[in-house]
Amino acid sequence: MFHPLHTTLPRPEKMNNPFFYEPDALCLMAAEQVKGLVAQHEIWREEVAQGKMFGVLVVERPTPHGAELGYLAAFSGQLGGKGTWEGFVPPVFDYLQPDGYFKIHEREISEINAQLSEMERNPLLNELKTRLANEQETAETELNVYRTMMAEAKKERENKRRRGATAEEQAAMVAESQFQKAELRRLKQRIKTQIECLQAELNVQEKAMTDLKNKRKRLSDALQRWLFQQFEMLNARGERRNLLDIFAPTPQRTPPAGTGECCAPKLLQHAFVMGYRPLSMAEFWLGRSPKTEIRREGAFYPACLGKCGPTLGFMLQGLAVQSVPQKPVDSDALRVVYEDDALVVVSKPHGMLSVPGRDGGTSVAQLMRERYPDADSPLVVHRLDQDTSGLMLIAKTKEMHRTLQLAFENHEVKKRYVAVLDGLLPPEKQRGEISLPLNSNYLDRPRQVVDWLNGKPAVTRYEVIGHEEGRTLVALYPLTGRTHQLRVHCAHPDGLNLPILGDPLYGRKADRMYLHAEVIEVEKLGLRVEDDKRFHLQPLSKEGGE
């Protein structure tokens, strides 16, 4: 499992933060060696081509003469149906043993799935559903025909009464009305009885399926809880805690499926078991990007917050870890571009928050409140991502705030962004429209995913306005206002397939994210403001600096 690293590169004094890092030279060297190791396994080729996360942990191994430098390698989940392979750290808990507790109970759940599939294909079930649907349709038609006949008969009786019906005719008409009403009740009862008989037969079939589904859920939940109890995680102090206990104090309380099987916890667990000292860590993606998340071949990614946040929070205890660097924000960089009695348009610099964050930090809302302390409005009407620069509308009065809110709700606010894409768009993608529904990635907030089933509609028009140094300058026109819409639409394979330069979530980091809200227009107010003091392509270096 331990792979020696022969290098004179300096060793870090503190472990890098797995949630916020740039891979150091040692991790880059180890990652290249792991790529070679992966390539040697022909049996994995197709599976890795579908997309897989790998990780490296640079460690020091104690020796009689000091400490030997090397690295550990891991893959997320399984490969080739196994959790253990030569050259990679073992799983925290190997639940894939053929005759082990997990596999035995998993087979029981699989048998229930097979029974359910057989029941769903049962001709009797489909026949009962068809007969019930036909009976309900026939019944509705029959009732409507009879009600129409009754209405016509009633109209005829009213005409006879107007013409002067005899007492004998009056009595006959009353009898006819009473008979028809009684006949309608009998018809309804007959139909109800027929439908109830069919429904009762169907209920017997569906109840059996519901009982099996409930049993499957009970078994699955119990098996999952058992599994999480077997995942006993170690930390740098030598303490042990299972995943259920680790997640108990968190808002989610129960670990998501797959917790403990990501690269980072597997690597740290093996290092602690073997008595190695962790130095630095990196996780990278190989293969195609998933259809929902954005992953790029060879790109490095931080640990996910949903599964690994609480887990690593425990495992890193007792280990010296680098703090997350905080970039200072110049309050004077916030510029007022337009102002009248009710409205202000400011240009936000990249790196500044729109509203105060959990950990504080300079924000547009704070600076505007300091500038307009007597304003009776919440001031901020909409937001820009912290890494995005450009124009924001600020309402100085309640009336203007409500007016602008309604304008956003009614899609009456038009915006134009400019962005530098990290690469060249092909000739057929010089302009067009992107429509990819978005949803929050609940396991890795604040990232968004493309979700065709439950996502909210998100539409962006775009056009190429320049090229330079192997990059593309585009104008982006959002027709909806979803979180990270422009960033995902640019980076996703079904969008432009080129991330915005410097996007720390969906691309690669640079000195800044090159996305700027350049124009904002509110037609009903006769307002159009443009801010052309943005980045330019010419000064960009290969590292993405200005």
Coordinates of C-alpha atoms in Angstrom, one line a residue:
M1 CA 0.0 0.0 0.0
F2 CA 2.9 2.4 0.8
H3 CA 4.5 3.8 -2.3
P4 CA 7.9 5.4 -1.8
L5 CA 8.5 9.0 -3.2
H6 CA 12.1 9.7 -4.1
T7 CA 12.4 13.5 -4.1
T8 CA 14.1 16.4 -2.5
L9 CA 10.9 18.5 -2.5
P10 CA 10.2 20.1 0.9
R11 CA 7.7 18.4 3.2
P12 CA 4.8 20.5 4.5
E13 CA 4.6 21.2 8.2
K14 CA 0.8 21.0 8.3
M15 CA -1.7 18.8 6.5
N16 CA -3.5 20.7 3.7
N17 CA -7.3 21.3 4.2
P18 CA -9.1 18.6 2.1
F19 CA -12.1 21.0 1.6
F20 CA -10.0 23.8 0.3
Y21 CA -6.6 23.2 -1.3
E22 CA -4.4 23.4 -4.3
P23 CA -2.5 20.1 -4.9
D24 CA 1.1 20.6 -3.9
A25 CA 4.1 19.3 -5.9
L26 CA 4.2 16.1 -3.8
C27 CA 0.6 15.3 -4.5
L28 CA 1.0 16.1 -8.2
M29 CA 3.9 13.6 -8.4
A30 CA 1.9 10.9 -6.6
A31 CA -1.2 11.5 -8.8
E32 CA 0.9 11.0 -11.9
Q33 CA 2.2 7.7 -10.6
V34 CA -1.4 6.6 -9.7
K35 CA -2.6 7.3 -13.2
G36 CA 0.1 4.9 -14.4
L37 CA -1.0 2.3 -11.9
V38 CA -4.6 2.6 -13.0
A39 CA -3.6 2.2 -16.7
Q40 CA -2.0 -1.2 -15.8
H41 CA -5.3 -2.6 -14.8
E42 CA -7.0 -3.5 -18.1
I43 CA -10.0 -5.0 -16.3
W44 CA -10.9 -1.5 -15.0
R45 CA -10.6 0.3 -18.4
E46 CA -14.3 0.5 -19.2
E47 CA -15.3 1.3 -15.7
V48 CA -12.8 4.0 -15.2
A49 CA -13.7 5.5 -18.6
Q50 CA -17.2 6.0 -17.2
G51 CA -15.7 8.2 -14.5
K52 CA -14.1 7.5 -11.2
M53 CA -12.6 9.6 -8.3
F54 CA -9.1 8.6 -7.2
G55 CA -7.0 10.1 -4.3
V56 CA -3.5 10.3 -2.9
L57 CA -2.2 10.9 0.6
V58 CA 1.4 11.8 1.0
V59 CA 2.7 10.4 4.3
E60 CA 5.8 9.8 6.3
R61 CA 6.5 6.2 7.4
P62 CA 8.5 5.8 10.6
T63 CA 11.8 3.9 10.1
P64 CA 14.7 3.1 12.5
H65 CA 16.6 5.9 10.8
G66 CA 14.0 8.6 10.6
A67 CA 10.9 8.9 8.4
E68 CA 10.5 7.7 4.8
L69 CA 8.4 9.8 2.4
G70 CA 5.8 8.0 0.3
Y71 CA 2.1 8.1 -0.6
L72 CA -1.1 6.0 -0.3
A73 CA -3.6 5.6 -3.2
A74 CA -7.3 5.1 -3.1
F75 CA -10.4 5.0 -5.3
S76 CA -13.9 5.9 -4.3
G77 CA -16.3 3.0 -3.7
Q78 CA -15.5 -0.1 -5.6
L79 CA -13.7 -1.1 -8.8
G80 CA -14.5 -4.3 -10.6
G81 CA -17.0 -5.3 -7.9
K82 CA -14.2 -5.3 -5.3
G83 CA -13.1 -2.9 -2.6
T84 CA -9.5 -4.3 -2.3
W85 CA -6.9 -4.1 -5.0
E86 CA -3.1 -4.4 -5.0
G87 CA -1.5 -1.0 -4.6
F88 CA -4.5 0.7 -3.1
V89 CA -5.6 1.1 0.5
P90 CA -8.3 -1.3 1.7
P91 CA -11.8 -0.1 2.5
V92 CA -12.5 1.0 6.0
F93 CA -14.9 -2.0 6.3
D94 CA -15.1 -4.7 3.6
Y95 CA -18.7 -5.6 3.4
L96 CA -18.4 -7.4 0.1
Q97 CA -17.4 -10.8 1.5
P98 CA -19.7 -13.4 -0.3
D99 CA -20.8 -15.1 2.8
G100 CA -20.7 -12.1 5.1
Y101 CA -23.6 -10.5 7.0
F102 CA -24.1 -7.7 4.5
K103 CA -24.2 -10.0 1.4
I104 CA -26.5 -12.5 3.1
H105 CA -29.0 -9.7 4.0
E106 CA -28.5 -8.0 0.7
R107 CA -29.5 -11.2 -1.1
E108 CA -32.7 -11.2 1.0
I109 CA -33.5 -7.7 -0.2
S110 CA -32.7 -8.7 -3.8
E111 CA -35.1 -11.6 -3.5
I112 CA -37.9 -9.2 -2.4
N113 CA -37.0 -7.0 -5.5
A114 CA -37.4 -10.1 -7.7
Q115 CA -40.7 -11.0 -6.1
L116 CA -41.9 -7.4 -6.7
S117 CA -40.8 -7.5 -10.3
E118 CA -42.7 -10.7 -10.8
M119 CA -45.8 -9.3 -9.2
E120 CA -45.7 -6.2 -11.3
R121 CA -45.5 -8.3 -14.4
N122 CA -48.4 -10.5 -13.3
P123 CA -51.1 -10.6 -16.1
L124 CA -53.8 -10.7 -13.4
L125 CA -52.7 -7.4 -11.9
N126 CA -52.6 -5.6 -15.3
E127 CA -55.9 -7.2 -16.3
L128 CA -57.6 -6.0 -13.1
K129 CA -56.2 -2.4 -13.6
T130 CA -57.5 -2.4 -17.2
R131 CA -60.9 -3.8 -16.2
L132 CA -61.2 -1.3 -13.4
A133 CA -60.3 1.6 -15.7
N134 CA -62.7 0.4 -18.4
E135 CA -65.5 -0.1 -15.9
Q136 CA -65.0 3.4 -14.5
E137 CA -65.1 4.9 -18.0
T138 CA -68.2 2.9 -19.0
A139 CA -69.9 3.8 -15.8
E140 CA -69.3 7.5 -16.3
T141 CA -70.7 7.3 -19.9
E142 CA -73.7 5.3 -18.7
L143 CA -74.5 7.8 -16.0
N144 CA -74.1 10.7 -18.3
V145 CA -76.5 9.1 -20.9
Y146 CA -79.1 8.5 -18.2
R147 CA -78.7 12.0 -16.7
T148 CA -79.2 13.5 -20.2
M149 CA -82.4 11.4 -20.7
M150 CA -83.7 12.6 -17.3
A151 CA -83.0 16.2 -18.2
E152 CA -84.9 15.8 -21.5
A153 CA -87.8 14.1 -19.7
K154 CA -88.0 16.8 -17.1
K155 CA -88.0 19.5 -19.9
E156 CA -90.9 17.6 -21.6
R157 CA -92.9 17.4 -18.3
E158 CA -92.4 21.2 -17.8
N159 CA -93.7 21.8 -21.4
K160 CA -96.8 19.7 -20.7
R161 CA -97.5 21.6 -17.5
R162 CA -97.3 24.9 -19.3
R163 CA -99.8 23.6 -21.9
G164 CA -102.2 22.7 -19.1
A165 CA -101.9 19.0 -18.1
T166 CA -104.8 17.2 -16.5
A167 CA -104.7 15.9 -12.9
E168 CA -104.2 12.4 -14.2
E169 CA -101.3 13.6 -16.4
Q170 CA -99.8 15.5 -13.4
A171 CA -99.8 12.4 -11.3
A172 CA -98.2 10.3 -14.1
M173 CA -95.5 12.9 -14.5
V174 CA -94.7 12.9 -10.8
A175 CA -94.6 9.1 -10.8
E176 CA -92.3 9.2 -13.8
S177 CA -89.9 11.7 -12.1
Q178 CA -89.8 9.6 -8.9
F179 CA -89.2 6.4 -10.9
Q180 CA -86.3 8.0 -12.9
K181 CA -84.7 9.3 -9.7
A182 CA -85.0 5.9 -8.1
E183 CA -83.6 4.2 -11.2
L184 CA -80.6 6.6 -11.1
R185 CA -79.9 5.6 -7.5
R186 CA -80.2 1.9 -8.5
L187 CA -77.8 2.5 -11.4
K188 CA -75.3 4.3 -9.2
Q189 CA -75.5 1.5 -6.6
R190 CA -75.0 -1.2 -9.3
I191 CA -72.0 0.6 -10.7
K192 CA -70.6 1.2 -7.3
T193 CA -70.9 -2.5 -6.4
Q194 CA -69.2 -3.6 -9.6
I195 CA -66.3 -1.2 -9.2
E196 CA -65.9 -2.0 -5.5
C197 CA -65.6 -5.7 -6.3
L198 CA -62.9 -5.0 -8.9
Q199 CA -61.2 -2.6 -6.6
A200 CA -61.2 -5.2 -3.8
E201 CA -59.5 -7.8 -6.0
L202 CA -57.0 -5.2 -7.0
N203 CA -56.4 -4.2 -3.4
V204 CA -55.5 -7.7 -2.5
Q205 CA -52.8 -7.7 -5.2
E206 CA -51.5 -4.2 -4.3
K207 CA -51.6 -4.8 -0.5
A208 CA -49.3 -7.8 -1.0
M209 CA -46.9 -5.5 -3.0
T210 CA -47.1 -2.8 -0.4
D211 CA -46.4 -5.2 2.4
L212 CA -43.3 -6.4 0.5
K213 CA -42.1 -2.9 -0.1
N214 CA -42.5 -2.0 3.6
K215 CA -40.6 -5.2 4.5
R216 CA -37.9 -4.2 2.0
K217 CA -37.6 -0.7 3.5
R218 CA -37.3 -2.1 7.0
L219 CA -34.6 -4.6 6.0
S220 CA -32.8 -2.0 4.0
D221 CA -32.8 0.6 6.8
A222 CA -31.7 -2.0 9.3
L223 CA -28.9 -3.2 7.0
Q224 CA -27.8 0.4 6.4
R225 CA -27.7 1.2 10.1
W226 CA -25.7 -2.0 10.7
L227 CA -23.3 -1.1 8.0
F228 CA -22.7 2.4 9.4
Q229 CA -22.0 0.9 12.8
Q230 CA -19.3 -1.3 11.3
F231 CA -17.5 1.8 9.8
E232 CA -15.4 2.7 12.9
M233 CA -13.4 5.7 11.9
L234 CA -10.1 6.7 13.5
N235 CA -8.7 10.1 14.1
A236 CA -5.2 11.4 14.7
R237 CA -5.6 11.1 18.5
G238 CA -6.3 7.3 18.1
E239 CA -10.0 7.7 19.0
R240 CA -12.7 5.6 17.3
R241 CA -16.2 6.5 16.4
N242 CA -18.7 4.9 14.1
L243 CA -20.5 6.8 11.4
L244 CA -23.9 6.7 13.1
D245 CA -22.3 8.4 16.2
I246 CA -20.4 10.9 14.0
F247 CA -23.5 12.0 12.2
A248 CA -25.9 11.9 15.2
P249 CA -25.3 15.6 16.2
T250 CA -25.5 16.9 12.6
P251 CA -28.8 18.3 11.0
Q252 CA -29.0 15.2 8.7
R253 CA -28.5 12.8 11.6
T254 CA -28.1 9.8 9.3
P255 CA -25.1 9.3 7.0
P256 CA -25.9 9.4 3.3
A257 CA -25.4 6.1 1.4
G258 CA -21.8 5.6 0.5
T259 CA -20.4 7.5 3.5
G260 CA -17.0 6.3 4.5
E261 CA -16.2 5.0 1.0
C262 CA -14.8 8.1 -0.5
C263 CA -11.0 8.5 -1.1
A264 CA -10.2 10.9 1.8
P265 CA -11.6 8.8 4.7
K266 CA -10.1 5.6 3.3
L267 CA -6.7 7.2 3.0
L268 CA -6.7 8.8 6.4
Q269 CA -8.0 5.6 8.0
H270 CA -5.2 3.5 6.6
A271 CA -2.6 6.1 7.5
F272 CA -3.8 6.1 11.1
V273 CA -4.0 2.3 11.3
M274 CA -0.4 2.0 10.0
G275 CA 1.0 4.8 12.2
Y276 CA 1.9 7.1 9.2
R277 CA 2.0 10.8 9.5
P278 CA -0.3 12.5 6.9
L279 CA 1.3 15.4 5.0
S280 CA -0.9 16.4 2.1
M281 CA -3.9 15.0 0.2
A282 CA -5.5 15.4 -3.2
E283 CA -8.4 13.8 -5.1
F284 CA -8.7 13.8 -8.9
W285 CA -11.2 12.6 -11.5
L286 CA -10.5 10.1 -14.3
G287 CA -12.9 9.3 -17.1
R288 CA -16.1 11.0 -18.4
S289 CA -18.0 13.5 -16.5
P290 CA -21.3 12.4 -15.0
K291 CA -24.5 13.6 -16.6
T292 CA -25.4 15.6 -13.5
E293 CA -22.3 16.8 -11.8
I294 CA -19.4 18.5 -13.5
R295 CA -16.2 16.5 -13.4
R296 CA -13.2 16.9 -15.7
E297 CA -10.6 14.4 -16.6
G298 CA -7.5 14.9 -14.5
A299 CA -9.0 17.8 -12.5
F300 CA -8.6 18.0 -8.7
Y301 CA -11.6 18.3 -6.4
P302 CA -12.1 19.0 -2.7
A303 CA -13.8 16.5 -0.4
C304 CA -17.6 16.6 -0.5
L305 CA -19.3 18.3 2.4
G306 CA -22.4 16.0 2.6
K307 CA -20.7 12.7 3.2
C308 CA -17.1 13.7 4.1
G309 CA -17.8 16.9 6.0
P310 CA -18.7 15.3 9.4
T311 CA -16.5 12.3 8.8
L312 CA -13.3 14.2 8.1
G313 CA -14.3 16.7 10.8
F314 CA -13.8 13.9 13.3
M315 CA -10.8 12.1 11.6
L316 CA -8.7 15.3 11.3
Q317 CA -9.0 16.0 15.1
G318 CA -5.5 15.9 16.6
L319 CA -3.8 16.7 13.2
A320 CA -2.3 20.1 12.4
V321 CA -4.3 21.3 9.4
Q322 CA -3.7 24.4 7.3
S323 CA -6.4 27.1 7.8
V324 CA -8.5 28.3 4.9
P325 CA -6.9 31.5 3.6
Q326 CA -9.1 34.6 3.7
K327 CA -8.6 37.1 0.9
P328 CA -8.9 40.7 2.1
V329 CA -11.6 42.7 0.3
D330 CA -11.1 46.4 -0.4
S331 CA -14.3 48.2 0.7
D332 CA -13.3 51.1 -1.5
A333 CA -13.5 48.8 -4.6
L334 CA -17.3 49.0 -4.5
R335 CA -18.2 51.7 -7.0
V336 CA -21.4 53.6 -7.4
V337 CA -22.2 53.7 -11.1
Y338 CA -25.7 55.4 -11.0
E339 CA -27.8 57.0 -8.3
D340 CA -31.1 58.9 -7.9
D341 CA -33.5 59.5 -5.1
A342 CA -34.8 55.9 -4.9
L343 CA -32.2 53.8 -6.6
V344 CA -28.5 53.1 -6.6
V345 CA -26.6 50.8 -9.0
V346 CA -23.2 49.7 -7.7
S347 CA -20.4 47.6 -9.3
K348 CA -19.3 44.9 -6.9
P349 CA -15.7 43.7 -7.0
H350 CA -15.0 40.0 -7.2
G351 CA -14.4 38.4 -3.8
M352 CA -17.0 40.6 -2.0
L353 CA -20.1 39.1 -0.6
S354 CA -23.5 40.4 -1.6
V355 CA -25.0 39.8 1.8
P356 CA -23.2 38.9 5.1
G357 CA -22.1 35.3 5.3
R358 CA -22.0 32.9 8.2
D359 CA -18.5 33.9 9.1
G360 CA -19.0 37.6 8.5
G361 CA -16.9 39.3 5.8
T362 CA -17.4 42.6 4.0
S363 CA -20.6 42.6 2.0
V364 CA -22.5 45.0 -0.3
A365 CA -25.4 45.0 2.1
Q366 CA -23.2 46.1 5.0
L367 CA -21.5 48.9 3.0
M368 CA -24.8 50.2 1.6
R369 CA -26.3 50.2 5.1
E370 CA -23.4 52.3 6.3
R371 CA -23.8 54.7 3.3
Y372 CA -27.6 55.0 3.7
P373 CA -28.3 54.4 7.5
D374 CA -31.8 56.0 7.3
A375 CA -33.1 54.1 4.3
D376 CA -36.4 52.3 5.1
S377 CA -35.6 49.5 2.6
P378 CA -33.7 46.2 2.9
L379 CA -31.5 47.9 0.2
V380 CA -30.2 44.7 -1.6
V381 CA -32.7 43.4 -4.2
H382 CA -30.7 40.6 -5.8
R383 CA -27.3 38.9 -5.4
L384 CA -24.2 38.1 -7.3
D385 CA -21.9 35.2 -6.4
Q386 CA -19.0 36.2 -4.2
D387 CA -16.6 35.4 -7.1
T388 CA -18.6 37.3 -9.6
S389 CA -18.1 41.1 -10.2
G390 CA -20.5 43.6 -11.7
L391 CA -23.7 45.5 -11.4
M392 CA -26.2 45.2 -8.5
L393 CA -29.4 47.1 -8.0
I394 CA -29.9 48.8 -4.6
A395 CA -33.3 50.2 -3.5
K396 CA -33.2 53.1 -1.2
T397 CA -37.0 53.1 -0.5
K398 CA -39.5 50.4 0.3
E399 CA -41.5 51.3 -2.8
M400 CA -38.6 50.9 -5.1
H401 CA -37.6 47.6 -3.4
R402 CA -41.1 46.2 -4.1
T403 CA -41.1 47.5 -7.6
L404 CA -37.7 45.9 -8.4
Q405 CA -38.8 42.6 -6.7
L406 CA -41.8 42.5 -8.9
A407 CA -39.7 43.3 -12.0
F408 CA -37.5 40.3 -11.2
E409 CA -40.4 38.0 -10.5
N410 CA -42.0 39.0 -13.9
H411 CA -38.7 38.6 -15.7
E412 CA -38.6 42.3 -16.6
V413 CA -35.0 42.8 -15.6
K414 CA -32.5 42.1 -18.4
K415 CA -28.9 41.4 -17.7
R416 CA -25.8 40.9 -19.8
Y417 CA -22.7 39.2 -18.4
V418 CA -19.3 38.7 -20.0
A419 CA -17.1 35.8 -19.2
V420 CA -13.8 34.3 -20.2
L421 CA -14.1 30.6 -21.0
D422 CA -11.1 28.4 -20.3
G423 CA -10.7 27.2 -23.9
L424 CA -11.9 27.7 -27.4
L425 CA -15.5 27.1 -28.4
P426 CA -15.9 25.2 -31.7
P427 CA -17.2 27.1 -34.8
E428 CA -20.7 25.6 -34.4
K429 CA -21.1 27.1 -31.0
Q430 CA -20.6 30.8 -31.7
R431 CA -24.1 31.7 -30.5
G432 CA -27.1 29.8 -29.2
E433 CA -29.3 29.0 -26.2
I434 CA -28.6 26.6 -23.3
S435 CA -31.5 25.0 -21.4
L436 CA -30.4 22.7 -18.5
P437 CA -32.6 22.4 -15.4
L438 CA -30.7 22.9 -12.2
N439 CA -31.0 21.6 -8.6
S440 CA -28.9 21.9 -5.5
N441 CA -26.4 19.1 -4.9
Y442 CA -27.5 18.3 -1.3
L443 CA -24.4 16.2 -0.7
D444 CA -22.0 18.9 -1.8
R445 CA -23.4 22.4 -1.4
P446 CA -23.2 25.0 -2.8
R447 CA -22.6 23.1 -6.0
Q448 CA -25.5 22.7 -8.4
V449 CA -26.3 19.7 -10.6
V450 CA -28.3 19.3 -13.8
D451 CA -31.5 17.5 -12.8
W452 CA -34.0 16.7 -15.6
L453 CA -36.4 15.1 -13.1
N454 CA -36.7 17.6 -10.3
G455 CA -34.6 20.6 -11.4
K456 CA -35.9 24.1 -12.0
P457 CA -35.9 25.4 -15.6
A458 CA -32.7 27.4 -16.4
V459 CA -32.2 29.1 -19.8
T460 CA -29.2 31.1 -21.0
R461 CA -28.6 32.8 -24.4
Y462 CA -24.9 33.3 -25.4
E463 CA -22.7 34.7 -28.1
V464 CA -19.0 34.7 -28.7
I465 CA -17.5 38.2 -28.8
G466 CA -13.7 37.5 -28.9
H467 CA -10.8 35.1 -28.7
E468 CA -7.4 35.4 -27.2
E469 CA -4.6 33.2 -25.9
G470 CA -6.6 30.0 -26.4
R471 CA -9.6 31.3 -24.5
T472 CA -13.0 32.6 -25.5
L473 CA -14.8 35.8 -24.5
V474 CA -18.6 35.3 -24.4
A475 CA -21.6 37.5 -23.6
L476 CA -24.2 35.6 -21.5
Y477 CA -27.9 36.6 -21.2
P478 CA -29.7 34.7 -18.4
L479 CA -33.4 34.3 -19.1
T480 CA -33.9 32.8 -15.7
G481 CA -32.0 33.4 -12.4
R482 CA -31.0 30.1 -10.9
T483 CA -28.1 29.7 -8.5
H484 CA -24.8 29.2 -10.4
Q485 CA -26.8 29.1 -13.7
L486 CA -24.1 30.7 -15.9
R487 CA -21.3 28.8 -14.3
V488 CA -22.9 25.4 -14.8
H489 CA -24.3 26.2 -18.3
C490 CA -20.8 27.1 -19.4
A491 CA -19.0 24.2 -17.7
H492 CA -21.4 21.3 -18.3
P493 CA -20.8 18.9 -21.2
D494 CA -24.3 19.5 -22.4
G495 CA -23.8 23.3 -22.2
L496 CA -20.7 25.0 -23.6
N497 CA -18.4 22.3 -22.1
L498 CA -15.9 25.0 -21.1
P499 CA -15.8 26.3 -17.5
I500 CA -15.4 30.0 -16.8
L501 CA -11.8 30.8 -16.2
G502 CA -11.0 30.8 -12.5
D503 CA -14.3 29.1 -11.4
P504 CA -13.3 27.4 -8.2
L505 CA -16.3 25.0 -8.2
Y506 CA -16.8 24.0 -11.8
G507 CA -13.4 24.8 -13.4
R508 CA -9.9 25.5 -12.2
K509 CA -8.8 28.3 -9.9
A510 CA -7.0 31.4 -11.0
D511 CA -6.4 34.8 -9.5
R512 CA -10.2 35.5 -9.9
M513 CA -13.3 34.1 -11.6
Y514 CA -13.7 35.9 -14.9
L515 CA -17.4 36.6 -14.9
H516 CA -18.7 40.1 -14.8
A517 CA -22.3 41.5 -14.8
E518 CA -21.8 44.2 -17.4
V519 CA -25.2 45.5 -18.2
I520 CA -28.5 45.7 -16.3
E521 CA -31.8 47.1 -17.7
V522 CA -35.2 47.7 -16.1
E523 CA -37.4 48.8 -19.0
K524 CA -40.4 49.8 -16.9
L525 CA -38.2 52.3 -15.1
G526 CA -36.4 53.5 -18.3
L527 CA -33.2 52.3 -16.7
R528 CA -30.2 50.9 -18.5
V529 CA -26.8 50.9 -16.8
E530 CA -23.5 49.6 -18.3
D531 CA -20.2 49.0 -16.5
D532 CA -17.3 48.5 -19.0
K533 CA -14.6 48.5 -16.3
R534 CA -14.1 44.8 -16.4
F535 CA -11.3 42.4 -17.2
H536 CA -9.8 42.3 -20.7
L537 CA -8.4 39.3 -22.5
Q538 CA -5.2 40.9 -23.6
P539 CA -3.4 40.9 -20.1
L540 CA -4.3 37.3 -19.3
S541 CA -1.3 35.1 -18.7
K542 CA -1.3 31.3 -19.1
E543 CA -1.9 31.0 -15.3
G544 CA -5.0 33.2 -15.6
G545 CA -3.6 36.4 -14.1
E546 CA -4.4 39.9 -15.1

